[in-house]
PDB file of C-alpha atoms in Angstrom:
ATOM      1  CA  UNK A  15     -11.489  20.611 -12.420  1.00 39.00           C
ATOM      2  CA  UNK A  16     -14.364  17.518 -12.118  1.00 45.00           C
ATOM      3  CA  UNK A  17     -15.111  17.359  -8.895  1.00 49.00           C
ATOM      4  CA  UNK A  18     -13.665  14.371  -6.670  1.00 52.00           C
ATOM      5  CA  UNK A  19     -15.874  10.674  -6.146  1.00 57.00           C
ATOM      6  CA  UNK A  20     -18.079  11.017  -2.470  1.00 63.00           C
ATOM      7  CA  UNK A  21     -16.199   7.771  -0.610  1.00 75.00           C
ATOM      8  CA  UNK A  22     -18.779   5.580   0.814  1.00 82.00           C
ATOM      9  CA  UNK A  23     -18.949   3.665   4.176  1.00 87.00           C
ATOM     10  CA  UNK A  24     -20.725   2.733   6.490  1.00 86.00           C
ATOM     11  CA  UNK A  25     -17.902   2.669   8.818  1.00 90.00           C
ATOM     12  CA  UNK A  26     -15.971   6.428   8.823  1.00 94.00           C
ATOM     13  CA  UNK A  27     -18.334   9.611  10.134  1.00 97.00           C
ATOM     14  CA  UNK A  28     -17.992  13.180   7.903  1.00 96.00           C
ATOM     15  CA  UNK A  29     -17.920  16.409   8.393  1.00 96.00           C
ATOM     16  CA  UNK A  30     -20.152  18.083   6.061  1.00 95.00           C
ATOM     17  CA  UNK A  31     -20.737  21.755   4.678  1.00 93.00           C
ATOM     18  CA  UNK A  32     -23.351  23.638   2.552  1.00 88.00           C
ATOM     19  CA  UNK A  33     -22.566  28.003   1.849  1.00 80.00           C
ATOM     20  CA  UNK A  34     -24.948  30.516   1.180  1.00 66.00           C
ATOM     21  CA  UNK A  35     -24.545  32.134  -2.818  1.00 53.00           C
ATOM     22  CA  UNK A  36     -22.244  33.998  -2.792  1.00 45.00           C
ATOM     23  CA  UNK A  37     -20.915  33.440   1.136  1.00 52.00           C
ATOM     24  CA  UNK A  38     -24.987  35.844   1.593  1.00 58.00           C
ATOM     25  CA  UNK A  39     -26.882  35.314   4.649  1.00 54.00           C
ATOM     26  CA  UNK A  40     -29.844  33.437   4.519  1.00 65.00           C
ATOM     27  CA  UNK A  41     -33.200  35.676   3.504  1.00 72.00           C
ATOM     28  CA  UNK A  42     -34.774  34.400   5.847  1.00 83.00           C
ATOM     29  CA  UNK A  43     -35.535  34.419  10.299  1.00 90.00           C
ATOM     30  CA  UNK A  44     -32.285  31.783  11.154  1.00 89.00           C
ATOM     31  CA  UNK A  45     -34.904  30.705  13.725  1.00 93.00           C
ATOM     32  CA  UNK A  46     -36.484  29.386  10.807  1.00 93.00           C
ATOM     33  CA  UNK A  47     -33.645  28.037   8.764  1.00 92.00           C
ATOM     34  CA  UNK A  48     -33.105  26.130  12.059  1.00 94.00           C
ATOM     35  CA  UNK A  49     -36.698  25.141  12.118  1.00 95.00           C
ATOM     36  CA  UNK A  50     -36.391  23.848   8.824  1.00 94.00           C
ATOM     37  CA  UNK A  51     -33.189  22.062   8.671  1.00 94.00           C
ATOM     38  CA  UNK A  52     -34.044  19.878  12.310  1.00 96.00           C
ATOM     39  CA  UNK A  53     -37.268  18.687   9.766  1.00 96.00           C
ATOM     40  CA  UNK A  54     -35.444  17.721   7.230  1.00 95.00           C
ATOM     41  CA  UNK A  55     -32.655  16.308  10.059  1.00 97.00           C
ATOM     42  CA  UNK A  56     -35.456  14.418  10.882  1.00 97.00           C
ATOM     43  CA  UNK A  57     -36.976  12.746   8.170  1.00 97.00           C
ATOM     44  CA  UNK A  58     -33.462  11.588   6.739  1.00 97.00           C
ATOM     45  CA  UNK A  59     -32.125  10.840  10.190  1.00 97.00           C
ATOM     46  CA  UNK A  60     -35.552   8.015   9.907  1.00 97.00           C
ATOM     47  CA  UNK A  61     -35.975   7.537   6.432  1.00 97.00           C
ATOM     48  CA  UNK A  62     -31.674   6.318   5.413  1.00 97.00           C
ATOM     49  CA  UNK A  63     -30.822   5.998   8.788  1.00 97.00           C
ATOM     50  CA  UNK A  64     -28.740   8.461   9.026  1.00 97.00           C
ATOM     51  CA  UNK A  65     -26.969   8.756  12.310  1.00 98.00           C
ATOM     52  CA  UNK A  66     -26.146  12.829  12.989  1.00 98.00           C
ATOM     53  CA  UNK A  67     -23.186  13.268  15.631  1.00 98.00           C
ATOM     54  CA  UNK A  68     -23.068  16.984  15.239  1.00 98.00           C
ATOM     55  CA  UNK A  69     -24.959  19.715  13.924  1.00 97.00           C
ATOM     56  CA  UNK A  70     -25.143  23.784  14.208  1.00 97.00           C
ATOM     57  CA  UNK A  71     -25.797  26.724  12.016  1.00 95.00           C
ATOM     58  CA  UNK A  72     -24.189  29.527  11.698  1.00 94.00           C
ATOM     59  CA  UNK A  73     -25.950  32.136   9.134  1.00 90.00           C
ATOM     60  CA  UNK A  74     -25.097  31.697   5.907  1.00 88.00           C
ATOM     61  CA  UNK A  75     -24.284  28.119   6.219  1.00 91.00           C
ATOM     62  CA  UNK A  76     -24.140  24.775   8.086  1.00 93.00           C
ATOM     63  CA  UNK A  77     -21.586  22.932   9.366  1.00 96.00           C
ATOM     64  CA  UNK A  78     -22.234  18.534  10.228  1.00 96.00           C
ATOM     65  CA  UNK A  79     -20.957  15.572  11.259  1.00 98.00           C
ATOM     66  CA  UNK A  80     -22.339  12.517  10.565  1.00 98.00           C
ATOM     67  CA  UNK A  81     -22.366   8.194   9.955  1.00 97.00           C
ATOM     68  CA  UNK A  82     -24.039   6.766   6.892  1.00 97.00           C
ATOM     69  CA  UNK A  83     -24.425   3.133   7.876  1.00 96.00           C
ATOM     70  CA  UNK A  84     -26.221   2.710   4.814  1.00 96.00           C
ATOM     71  CA  UNK A  85     -23.043   3.607   3.276  1.00 96.00           C
ATOM     72  CA  UNK A  86     -26.356   6.306   1.284  1.00 96.00           C
ATOM     73  CA  UNK A  87     -24.264  10.445   1.974  1.00 96.00           C
ATOM     74  CA  UNK A  88     -25.163  11.198  -1.436  1.00 93.00           C
ATOM     75  CA  UNK A  89     -28.887  10.126  -0.988  1.00 95.00           C
ATOM     76  CA  UNK A  90     -28.627  11.412   2.284  1.00 96.00           C
ATOM     77  CA  UNK A  91     -27.242  14.789   1.289  1.00 92.00           C
ATOM     78  CA  UNK A  92     -29.303  15.781  -2.640  1.00 92.00           C
ATOM     79  CA  UNK A  93     -33.252  14.460  -0.240  1.00 94.00           C
ATOM     80  CA  UNK A  94     -31.171  16.669   2.537  1.00 93.00           C
ATOM     81  CA  UNK A  95     -30.309  19.862   0.641  1.00 89.00           C
ATOM     82  CA  UNK A  96     -32.902  19.962  -2.523  1.00 88.00           C
ATOM     83  CA  UNK A  97     -35.962  20.106   0.462  1.00 92.00           C
ATOM     84  CA  UNK A  98     -33.613  22.441   2.553  1.00 90.00           C
ATOM     85  CA  UNK A  99     -33.451  24.482  -0.465  1.00 85.00           C
ATOM     86  CA  UNK A 100     -37.048  24.705  -1.695  1.00 87.00           C
ATOM     87  CA  UNK A 101     -38.452  25.320   1.918  1.00 89.00           C
ATOM     88  CA  UNK A 102     -36.412  28.664   2.078  1.00 86.00           C
ATOM     89  CA  UNK A 103     -36.450  29.652  -1.730  1.00 82.00           C
ATOM     90  CA  UNK A 104     -40.535  29.804  -1.151  1.00 85.00           C
ATOM     91  CA  UNK A 105     -40.450  31.668   2.335  1.00 83.00           C
ATOM     92  CA  UNK A 106     -37.685  34.033   0.651  1.00 69.00           C
ATOM     93  CA  UNK A 107     -39.440  34.275  -2.816  1.00 66.00           C
ATOM     94  CA  UNK A 108     -36.130  33.288  -4.348  1.00 61.00           C
ATOM     95  CA  UNK A 109     -35.909  31.130  -7.377  1.00 53.00           C
ATOM     96  CA  UNK A 110     -32.357  30.890  -7.661  1.00 53.00           C
ATOM     97  CA  UNK A 111     -30.859  28.189  -5.505  1.00 53.00           C
ATOM     98  CA  UNK A 112     -30.477  28.943  -2.275  1.00 49.00           C
ATOM     99  CA  UNK A 113     -26.876  26.936  -2.069  1.00 50.00           C
ATOM    100  CA  UNK A 114     -23.735  28.884  -4.088  1.00 42.00           C
ATOM    101  CA  UNK A 115     -22.161  25.077  -5.123  1.00 49.00           C
ATOM    102  CA  UNK A 116     -23.104  21.067  -3.864  1.00 65.00           C
ATOM    103  CA  UNK A 117     -22.325  20.098   0.295  1.00 75.00           C
ATOM    104  CA  UNK A 118     -18.684  19.709   0.969  1.00 86.00           C
ATOM    105  CA  UNK A 119     -17.994  15.889   2.773  1.00 91.00           C
ATOM    106  CA  UNK A 120     -14.191  15.056   3.750  1.00 94.00           C
ATOM    107  CA  UNK A 121     -13.589  12.098   5.845  1.00 96.00           C
ATOM    108  CA  UNK A 122     -12.671  11.553   9.085  1.00 96.00           C
ATOM    109  CA  UNK A 123     -10.495   8.028   9.962  1.00 94.00           C
ATOM    110  CA  UNK A 124      -9.866   8.057  13.268  1.00 93.00           C
ATOM    111  CA  UNK A 125     -11.566   8.541  16.399  1.00 92.00           C
ATOM    112  CA  UNK A 126      -8.278  11.433  17.282  1.00 91.00           C
ATOM    113  CA  UNK A 127      -8.867  12.918  14.035  1.00 93.00           C
ATOM    114  CA  UNK A 128     -12.935  13.237  15.337  1.00 96.00           C
ATOM    115  CA  UNK A 129     -12.430  14.959  17.866  1.00 95.00           C
ATOM    116  CA  UNK A 130     -10.899  17.626  15.887  1.00 95.00           C
ATOM    117  CA  UNK A 131     -13.839  18.181  14.278  1.00 96.00           C
ATOM    118  CA  UNK A 132     -15.972  18.294  16.848  1.00 97.00           C
ATOM    119  CA  UNK A 133     -14.648  20.899  18.800  1.00 97.00           C
ATOM    120  CA  UNK A 134     -13.841  22.931  15.335  1.00 96.00           C
ATOM    121  CA  UNK A 135     -17.911  22.392  14.984  1.00 97.00           C
ATOM    122  CA  UNK A 136     -19.561  23.378  17.965  1.00 98.00           C
ATOM    123  CA  UNK A 137     -16.645  26.296  18.172  1.00 97.00           C
ATOM    124  CA  UNK A 138     -17.459  27.574  14.771  1.00 95.00           C
ATOM    125  CA  UNK A 139     -20.713  30.686  15.944  1.00 97.00           C
ATOM    126  CA  UNK A 140     -17.555  31.045  18.824  1.00 97.00           C
ATOM    127  CA  UNK A 141     -14.882  31.968  16.507  1.00 95.00           C
ATOM    128  CA  UNK A 142     -17.307  33.715  14.253  1.00 93.00           C
ATOM    129  CA  UNK A 143     -17.737  36.358  17.500  1.00 95.00           C
ATOM    130  CA  UNK A 144     -21.841  34.792  17.186  1.00 95.00           C
ATOM    131  CA  UNK A 145     -21.446  34.118  20.849  1.00 96.00           C
ATOM    132  CA  UNK A 146     -19.418  33.609  23.918  1.00 96.00           C
ATOM    133  CA  UNK A 147     -19.804  29.903  24.815  1.00 96.00           C
ATOM    134  CA  UNK A 148     -20.276  26.866  23.224  1.00 96.00           C
ATOM    135  CA  UNK A 149     -23.535  25.886  25.126  1.00 96.00           C
ATOM    136  CA  UNK A 150     -25.199  28.864  24.690  1.00 95.00           C
ATOM    137  CA  UNK A 151     -25.107  28.771  21.400  1.00 96.00           C
ATOM    138  CA  UNK A 152     -29.114  28.307  20.446  1.00 95.00           C
ATOM    139  CA  UNK A 153     -28.994  26.883  16.685  1.00 96.00           C
ATOM    140  CA  UNK A 154     -26.698  23.854  17.992  1.00 97.00           C
ATOM    141  CA  UNK A 155     -27.321  20.414  18.570  1.00 98.00           C
ATOM    142  CA  UNK A 156     -25.243  21.188  21.690  1.00 97.00           C
ATOM    143  CA  UNK A 157     -28.181  23.426  23.310  1.00 95.00           C
ATOM    144  CA  UNK A 158     -30.761  19.942  23.114  1.00 93.00           C
ATOM    145  CA  UNK A 159     -28.293  17.821  24.105  1.00 96.00           C
ATOM    146  CA  UNK A 160     -28.160  19.643  27.345  1.00 96.00           C
ATOM    147  CA  UNK A 161     -31.264  20.379  28.813  1.00 94.00           C
ATOM    148  CA  UNK A 162     -31.720  23.899  26.890  1.00 93.00           C
ATOM    149  CA  UNK A 163     -33.532  23.395  24.743  1.00 90.00           C
ATOM    150  CA  UNK A 164     -36.192  21.482  22.661  1.00 89.00           C
ATOM    151  CA  UNK A 165     -34.592  18.373  20.603  1.00 90.00           C
ATOM    152  CA  UNK A 166     -36.146  18.654  17.264  1.00 93.00           C
ATOM    153  CA  UNK A 167     -34.040  14.955  15.606  1.00 96.00           C
ATOM    154  CA  UNK A 168     -32.012  12.558  16.152  1.00 96.00           C
ATOM    155  CA  UNK A 169     -28.529  13.002  18.190  1.00 97.00           C
ATOM    156  CA  UNK A 170     -26.374   9.863  18.078  1.00 95.00           C
ATOM    157  CA  UNK A 171     -25.794   9.308  21.815  1.00 95.00           C
ATOM    158  CA  UNK A 172     -22.188  11.836  21.677  1.00 96.00           C
ATOM    159  CA  UNK A 173     -20.144   9.697  23.963  1.00 95.00           C
ATOM    160  CA  UNK A 174     -17.525  13.088  24.013  1.00 96.00           C
ATOM    161  CA  UNK A 175     -19.618  15.004  25.391  1.00 97.00           C
ATOM    162  CA  UNK A 176     -20.979  12.841  28.535  1.00 96.00           C
ATOM    163  CA  UNK A 177     -18.415  10.708  29.512  1.00 94.00           C
ATOM    164  CA  UNK A 178     -18.133  13.917  31.487  1.00 95.00           C
ATOM    165  CA  UNK A 179     -20.141  16.352  30.809  1.00 96.00           C
ATOM    166  CA  UNK A 180     -18.504  19.319  32.593  1.00 95.00           C
ATOM    167  CA  UNK A 181     -14.527  18.966  31.362  1.00 95.00           C
ATOM    168  CA  UNK A 182     -15.587  18.717  27.596  1.00 96.00           C
ATOM    169  CA  UNK A 183     -17.593  21.775  27.610  1.00 96.00           C
ATOM    170  CA  UNK A 184     -14.329  23.756  29.265  1.00 96.00           C
ATOM    171  CA  UNK A 185     -12.835  21.755  26.519  1.00 96.00           C
ATOM    172  CA  UNK A 186     -14.789  22.944  23.755  1.00 97.00           C
ATOM    173  CA  UNK A 187     -14.271  26.661  25.287  1.00 96.00           C
ATOM    174  CA  UNK A 188     -10.527  26.503  25.510  1.00 95.00           C
ATOM    175  CA  UNK A 189      -9.282  28.574  22.906  1.00 93.00           C
ATOM    176  CA  UNK A 190      -6.866  27.287  20.367  1.00 91.00           C
ATOM    177  CA  UNK A 191      -3.856  29.041  19.396  1.00 90.00           C
ATOM    178  CA  UNK A 192      -3.969  30.936  16.066  1.00 90.00           C
ATOM    179  CA  UNK A 193      -1.764  28.781  13.745  1.00 90.00           C
ATOM    180  CA  UNK A 194      -3.526  25.027  14.993  1.00 90.00           C
ATOM    181  CA  UNK A 195      -6.309  26.692  15.043  1.00 91.00           C
ATOM    182  CA  UNK A 196      -5.950  27.341  11.066  1.00 91.00           C
ATOM    183  CA  UNK A 197      -4.496  24.192  10.966  1.00 92.00           C
ATOM    184  CA  UNK A 198      -7.434  22.480  11.780  1.00 93.00           C
ATOM    185  CA  UNK A 199      -9.594  24.687   9.382  1.00 91.00           C
ATOM    186  CA  UNK A 200      -7.318  23.533   6.672  1.00 92.00           C
ATOM    187  CA  UNK A 201      -8.151  20.611   7.281  1.00 92.00           C
ATOM    188  CA  UNK A 202     -11.546  20.621   7.814  1.00 92.00           C
ATOM    189  CA  UNK A 203     -11.656  21.328   4.050  1.00 89.00           C
ATOM    190  CA  UNK A 204     -10.130  17.844   2.361  1.00 90.00           C
ATOM    191  CA  UNK A 205     -12.001  15.167   0.857  1.00 90.00           C
ATOM    192  CA  UNK A 206      -9.814  13.186   3.569  1.00 92.00           C
ATOM    193  CA  UNK A 207      -9.203  14.644   7.648  1.00 92.00           C
ATOM    194  CA  UNK A 208      -5.700  14.532   7.957  1.00 88.00           C
ATOM    195  CA  UNK A 209      -3.221  17.310  10.143  1.00 83.00           C
ATOM    196  CA  UNK A 210       0.400  16.334  11.326  1.00 66.00           C
ATOM    197  CA  UNK A 211       2.022  16.573  14.136  1.00 60.00           C
ATOM    198  CA  UNK A 212      -1.056  15.432  16.297  1.00 49.00           C
ATOM    199  CA  UNK A 213      -0.560  13.986  19.410  1.00 50.00           C
ATOM    200  CA  UNK A 214      -1.082  10.156  18.744  1.00 43.00           C
ATOM    201  CA  UNK A 215      -0.349   8.995  22.735  1.00 39.00           C
ATOM    202  CA  UNK A 216      -3.177   6.285  24.011  1.00 41.00           C
ATOM    203  CA  UNK A 217      -2.273   8.201  27.656  1.00 41.00           C
ATOM    204  CA  UNK A 218      -3.642  11.564  26.241  1.00 45.00           C
ATOM    205  CA  UNK A 219      -7.969  11.064  27.338  1.00 56.00           C
ATOM    206  CA  UNK A 220     -10.555  12.457  25.618  1.00 56.00           C
ATOM    207  CA  UNK A 221     -10.790  15.175  27.561  1.00 55.00           C
ATOM    208  CA  UNK A 222      -7.774  16.636  28.230  1.00 60.00           C
ATOM    209  CA  UNK A 223      -7.512  16.717  24.724  1.00 63.00           C
ATOM    210  CA  UNK A 224      -6.069  20.061  22.374  1.00 66.00           C
ATOM    211  CA  UNK A 225      -5.430  21.349  19.535  1.00 60.00           C
ATOM    212  CA  UNK A 226      -2.248  19.718  19.528  1.00 57.00           C
TER     213      UNK A 226
END
């Protein structure tokens, strides 16, 4: 089946992810992968005017929320994937491609959907059993937004986090129901994020927001 054409537009953010080949772990320390990816995120932020909204590196994949004011996600990801793969291969001695496939991208067309994606991305290390609290994971943009580490690449002003830091962190660390988490995970794997049975009431504030 051919890969669906990218939806290139400047308004809505995307969820982007890519996994190592054969679901293997990166062949070099994760701290080194973090430095490589951070350097490339810094580059694409300025070279392509990419707006990084959130980024989390996992042992064999990454998750990114990104907005592209110049409607150029294809160029951004071509540069990012190529240069990251080249650097990892040089350090690891790998001669084949580092990633199992091209990146996946999903369009997020509402703020309500974005909140689902935001929580999904930042909770990924917790759900994988790597850490207890979202804010203590070192390979996450949340870490330096909270001042726990040095900022290595620009992150767009986070209105979700900074509207109320304490409440947002509590919300991120609130475990969703398993069936709801699965539905969100399934929606994250679609070319357009879609979920049924969402609370769309304007009376529900961001910080009161829960999975369903």
